[in-house]
PDB file of C-alpha atoms in Angstrom:
ATOM      1  CA  MET A   1      12.102  -4.619   7.883  1.00 76.00           C
ATOM      2  CA  ASN A   2      14.651  -4.554   5.078  1.00 88.00           C
ATOM      3  CA  PRO A   3      13.688  -3.941   1.426  1.00 88.00           C
ATOM      4  CA  THR A   4      14.076  -7.616   0.510  1.00 92.00           C
ATOM      5  CA  ALA A   5      11.625  -8.661   3.230  1.00 94.00           C
ATOM      6  CA  HIS A   6       9.166  -5.943   2.108  1.00 94.00           C
ATOM      7  CA  LEU A   7       9.469  -7.072  -1.503  1.00 95.00           C
ATOM      8  CA  ASP A   8       9.022 -10.735  -0.576  1.00 96.00           C
ATOM      9  CA  ALA A   9       5.882  -9.908   1.428  1.00 96.00           C
ATOM     10  CA  LEU A  10       4.596  -7.847  -1.489  1.00 96.00           C
ATOM     11  CA  ALA A  11       5.316 -10.738  -3.896  1.00 96.00           C
ATOM     12  CA  ARG A  12       3.343 -13.150  -1.694  1.00 97.00           C
ATOM     13  CA  GLU A  13       0.391 -10.784  -1.571  1.00 98.00           C
ATOM     14  CA  LEU A  14       0.549 -10.168  -5.323  1.00 98.00           C
ATOM     15  CA  THR A  15       0.535 -13.934  -5.898  1.00 97.00           C
ATOM     16  CA  ALA A  16      -2.672 -14.235  -3.869  1.00 97.00           C
ATOM     17  CA  PHE A  17      -4.152 -11.212  -5.672  1.00 98.00           C
ATOM     18  CA  ILE A  18      -3.374 -12.721  -9.091  1.00 98.00           C
ATOM     19  CA  GLY A  19      -5.128 -15.902  -7.962  1.00 97.00           C
ATOM     20  CA  LEU A  20      -8.216 -13.835  -7.154  1.00 97.00           C
ATOM     21  CA  LEU A  21      -8.034 -12.092 -10.537  1.00 97.00           C
ATOM     22  CA  GLU A  22      -7.776 -15.439 -12.328  1.00 97.00           C
ATOM     23  CA  LEU A  23     -10.749 -16.771 -10.385  1.00 96.00           C
ATOM     24  CA  GLU A  24     -12.657 -13.585 -11.198  1.00 96.00           C
ATOM     25  CA  ALA A  25     -11.866 -14.073 -14.912  1.00 96.00           C
ATOM     26  CA  ALA A  26     -13.188 -17.645 -14.800  1.00 96.00           C
ATOM     27  CA  VAL A  27     -16.363 -16.533 -13.030  1.00 95.00           C
ATOM     28  CA  LEU A  28     -16.893 -13.699 -15.522  1.00 93.00           C
ATOM     29  CA  ALA A  29     -16.285 -15.992 -18.499  1.00 92.00           C
ATOM     30  CA  ALA A  30     -18.809 -18.485 -17.084  1.00 92.00           C
ATOM     31  CA  ASN A  31     -21.325 -15.652 -16.535  1.00 88.00           C
ATOM     32  CA  GLN A  32     -21.734 -16.534 -12.831  1.00 90.00           C
ATOM     33  CA  ALA A  33     -22.557 -13.123 -11.390  1.00 85.00           C
ATOM     34  CA  ASP A  34     -23.521 -14.517  -7.971  1.00 90.00           C
ATOM     35  CA  ALA A  35     -20.035 -15.970  -7.528  1.00 93.00           C
ATOM     36  CA  LEU A  36     -18.539 -12.475  -7.938  1.00 92.00           C
ATOM     37  CA  ILE A  37     -19.989 -11.180  -4.664  1.00 92.00           C
ATOM     38  CA  PRO A  38     -17.512 -12.909  -2.305  1.00 94.00           C
ATOM     39  CA  LEU A  39     -14.654 -12.264  -4.740  1.00 94.00           C
ATOM     40  CA  ILE A  40     -15.273  -8.525  -4.634  1.00 93.00           C
ATOM     41  CA  SER A  41     -14.743  -8.316  -0.872  1.00 94.00           C
ATOM     42  CA  GLN A  42     -11.692 -10.597  -1.067  1.00 97.00           C
ATOM     43  CA  ARG A  43     -10.237  -8.476  -3.834  1.00 95.00           C
ATOM     44  CA  GLU A  44     -10.833  -5.241  -1.918  1.00 96.00           C
ATOM     45  CA  ALA A  45      -9.112  -6.707   1.152  1.00 97.00           C
ATOM     46  CA  ALA A  46      -6.161  -7.831  -0.992  1.00 97.00           C
ATOM     47  CA  ASN A  47      -5.956  -4.345  -2.535  1.00 96.00           C
ATOM     48  CA  ARG A  48      -5.751  -2.816   0.940  1.00 97.00           C
ATOM     49  CA  ARG A  49      -3.013  -5.244   2.003  1.00 97.00           C
ATOM     50  CA  ILE A  50      -1.008  -4.550  -1.164  1.00 96.00           C
ATOM     51  CA  ALA A  51      -1.374  -0.785  -0.670  1.00 95.00           C
ATOM     52  CA  SER A  52      -0.223  -1.136   2.935  1.00 95.00           C
ATOM     53  CA  LEU A  53       2.808  -3.219   1.918  1.00 95.00           C
ATOM     54  CA  TRP A  54       3.629  -0.763  -0.882  1.00 94.00           C
ATOM     55  CA  GLN A  55       3.455   2.117   1.568  1.00 94.00           C
ATOM     56  CA  ALA A  56       5.681   0.275   4.056  1.00 94.00           C
ATOM     57  CA  LEU A  57       8.225  -0.382   1.293  1.00 94.00           C
ATOM     58  CA  THR A  58       8.260   3.212   0.043  1.00 94.00           C
ATOM     59  CA  ASN A  59       8.390   4.594   3.588  1.00 93.00           C
ATOM     60  CA  GLY A  60      11.286   2.267   4.396  1.00 91.00           C
ATOM     61  CA  LEU A  61      13.153   3.676   1.405  1.00 92.00           C
ATOM     62  CA  GLY A  62      12.283   7.278   2.291  1.00 92.00           C
ATOM     63  CA  LEU A  63      10.004   7.698  -0.742  1.00 92.00           C
ATOM     64  CA  PRO A  64       6.435   9.018  -0.959  1.00 93.00           C
ATOM     65  CA  ALA A  65       3.684   6.370  -0.785  1.00 87.00           C
ATOM     66  CA  THR A  66       2.570   7.419  -4.277  1.00 90.00           C
ATOM     67  CA  THR A  67       5.881   6.345  -5.827  1.00 90.00           C
ATOM     68  CA  GLY A  68       5.260   4.270  -8.965  1.00 88.00           C
ATOM     69  CA  LEU A  69       7.064   1.262 -10.406  1.00 87.00           C
ATOM     70  CA  PRO A  70       9.658   3.191 -12.476  1.00 89.00           C
ATOM     71  CA  ALA A  71      10.855   5.336  -9.561  1.00 89.00           C
ATOM     72  CA  LEU A  72      10.787   2.418  -7.147  1.00 91.00           C
ATOM     73  CA  ARG A  73      12.757   0.290  -9.617  1.00 91.00           C
ATOM     74  CA  GLU A  74      15.668   2.726  -9.359  1.00 89.00           C
ATOM     75  CA  GLN A  75      15.819   2.150  -5.612  1.00 89.00           C
ATOM     76  CA  CYS A  76      15.078  -1.573  -5.425  1.00 92.00           C
ATOM     77  CA  ILE A  77      16.951  -3.022  -8.381  1.00 90.00           C
ATOM     78  CA  GLY A  78      20.277  -2.365  -6.672  1.00 90.00           C
ATOM     79  CA  LEU A  79      19.144  -3.464  -3.191  1.00 90.00           C
ATOM     80  CA  ALA A  80      17.284  -6.683  -4.024  1.00 92.00           C
ATOM     81  CA  PRO A  81      17.344  -7.347  -7.768  1.00 93.00           C
ATOM     82  CA  GLU A  82      15.705 -10.789  -7.774  1.00 94.00           C
ATOM     83  CA  SER A  83      12.955  -9.811  -5.335  1.00 94.00           C
ATOM     84  CA  TRP A  84      12.314  -6.620  -7.297  1.00 94.00           C
ATOM     85  CA  ARG A  85      12.057  -8.461 -10.631  1.00 95.00           C
ATOM     86  CA  GLN A  86       9.548 -10.857  -9.104  1.00 95.00           C
ATOM     87  CA  VAL A  87       7.388  -8.018  -7.746  1.00 95.00           C
ATOM     88  CA  GLU A  88       7.584  -6.096 -11.012  1.00 94.00           C
ATOM     89  CA  GLU A  89       6.631  -9.159 -13.065  1.00 96.00           C
ATOM     90  CA  MET A  90       3.702  -9.931 -10.776  1.00 96.00           C
ATOM     91  CA  ALA A  91       2.489  -6.331 -10.800  1.00 94.00           C
ATOM     92  CA  ARG A  92       2.475  -6.366 -14.598  1.00 95.00           C
ATOM     93  CA  HIS A  93       0.684  -9.724 -14.647  1.00 97.00           C
ATOM     94  CA  ALA A  94      -1.947  -8.396 -12.231  1.00 97.00           C
ATOM     95  CA  GLU A  95      -2.396  -5.339 -14.445  1.00 96.00           C
ATOM     96  CA  ARG A  96      -2.938  -7.564 -17.523  1.00 97.00           C
ATOM     97  CA  MET A  97      -5.436  -9.740 -15.640  1.00 96.00           C
ATOM     98  CA  ASN A  98      -7.283  -6.663 -14.430  1.00 96.00           C
ATOM     99  CA  ARG A  99      -7.539  -5.333 -18.015  1.00 97.00           C
ATOM    100  CA  LEU A 100      -8.797  -8.724 -19.202  1.00 96.00           C
ATOM    101  CA  ASN A 101     -11.442  -8.788 -16.483  1.00 95.00           C
ATOM    102  CA  SER A 102     -12.455  -5.260 -17.407  1.00 95.00           C
ATOM    103  CA  ARG A 103     -12.969  -6.355 -21.022  1.00 95.00           C
ATOM    104  CA  LEU A 104     -15.011  -9.359 -19.847  1.00 92.00           C
ATOM    105  CA  ILE A 105     -17.191  -7.059 -17.741  1.00 92.00           C
ATOM    106  CA  ASP A 106     -17.611  -4.639 -20.663  1.00 94.00           C
ATOM    107  CA  GLU A 107     -18.649  -7.502 -22.959  1.00 91.00           C
ATOM    108  CA  GLN A 108     -21.107  -8.847 -20.407  1.00 88.00           C
ATOM    109  CA  LEU A 109     -22.545  -5.360 -19.943  1.00 90.00           C
ATOM    110  CA  ARG A 110     -22.884  -4.962 -23.719  1.00 93.00           C
ATOM    111  CA  ARG A 111     -24.771  -8.280 -23.991  1.00 89.00           C
ATOM    112  CA  THR A 112     -27.016  -7.363 -21.078  1.00 88.00           C
ATOM    113  CA  GLN A 113     -27.805  -3.957 -22.571  1.00 92.00           C
ATOM    114  CA  ALA A 114     -28.609  -5.588 -25.926  1.00 90.00           C
ATOM    115  CA  ALA A 115     -30.949  -8.068 -24.227  1.00 87.00           C
ATOM    116  CA  VAL A 116     -32.675  -5.276 -22.313  1.00 89.00           C
ATOM    117  CA  GLN A 117     -33.093  -3.336 -25.559  1.00 87.00           C
ATOM    118  CA  VAL A 118     -34.661  -6.360 -27.281  1.00 82.00           C
ATOM    119  CA  LEU A 119     -37.069  -6.840 -24.391  1.00 82.00           C
ATOM    120  CA  SER A 120     -37.847  -3.144 -24.248  1.00 81.00           C
ATOM    121  CA  ASN A 121     -38.569  -3.026 -27.973  1.00 77.00           C
ATOM    122  CA  ALA A 122     -40.775  -6.111 -27.744  1.00 70.00           C
ATOM    123  CA  ALA A 123     -42.733  -4.695 -24.830  1.00 70.00           C
ATOM    124  CA  GLY A 124     -43.028  -1.274 -26.425  1.00 67.00           C
ATOM    125  CA  SER A 125     -44.335  -2.558 -29.738  1.00 59.00           C
ATOM    126  CA  ARG A 126     -47.448  -4.116 -28.230  1.00 60.00           C
ATOM    127  CA  THR A 127     -49.903  -2.922 -25.687  1.00 60.00           C
ATOM    128  CA  LEU A 128     -50.196  -5.359 -22.804  1.00 60.00           C
ATOM    129  CA  TYR A 129     -53.532  -3.979 -21.649  1.00 63.00           C
ATOM    130  CA  GLY A 130     -56.344  -2.470 -23.661  1.00 66.00           C
ATOM    131  CA  ALA A 131     -58.258   0.704 -22.853  1.00 70.00           C
ATOM    132  CA  ASP A 132     -60.746  -1.404 -20.888  1.00 77.00           C
ATOM    133  CA  GLY A 133     -57.982  -2.677 -18.564  1.00 71.00           C
ATOM    134  CA  ARG A 134     -58.093  -6.205 -19.955  1.00 72.00           C
ATOM    135  CA  MET A 135     -55.139  -8.044 -21.421  1.00 65.00           C
ATOM    136  CA  SER A 136     -54.636  -7.450 -25.094  1.00 63.00           C
ATOM    137  CA  GLU A 137     -55.703 -10.111 -27.565  1.00 60.00           C
ATOM    138  CA  PHE A 138     -52.145 -11.247 -28.299  1.00 55.00           C
ATOM    139  CA  LEU A 139     -51.771 -12.391 -24.673  1.00 51.00           C
ATOM    140  CA  ASN A 140     -55.126 -14.191 -24.527  1.00 53.00           C
ATOM    141  CA  PRO A 141     -54.374 -17.660 -23.128  1.00 56.00           C
ATOM    142  CA  ASN A 142     -57.605 -19.069 -24.637  1.00 59.00           C
ATOM    143  CA  ARG A 143     -56.562 -18.128 -28.147  1.00 53.00           C
ATOM    144  CA  SER A 144     -55.013 -20.996 -30.076  1.00 54.00           C
ATOM    145  CA  ILE A 145     -52.213 -20.622 -32.547  1.00 53.00           C
ATOM    146  CA  ASP A 146     -54.297 -22.035 -35.396  1.00 55.00           C
ATOM    147  CA  SER A 147     -56.902 -19.268 -35.034  1.00 51.00           C
ATOM    148  CA  ALA A 148     -54.380 -16.514 -35.511  1.00 49.00           C
TER     149      ALA A 148
END
């Protein structure tokens, strides 16, 4: 396969990967954790396909599979400039989307940790059960608010 064909295949896969990242961002922003489960496996599969295409491209050019964008640019810009620019632009877009998703995950984690801390503090400040094994007075369902 020639470099242009490799780059075009890589561009197609990056387009699909960016679609997954955008969907992941929407799911994270909507706080729909259950919807992330299928996306994770799809994203991992896309990562493997991209890595395989990257390796095929670098091998075809006689470069190590670990070759990064700057070194690969030197080889590809002269062979297939338009295809290379497309791949480079998409790779940068995917990187930005991945950073955004990481920030969304960090924010969600921060909110979850804060909620857990509030609940932990609330539970720790009162004893649920007394020494006799019965529920504490503050949880007595027969107690009315006006008798407090």
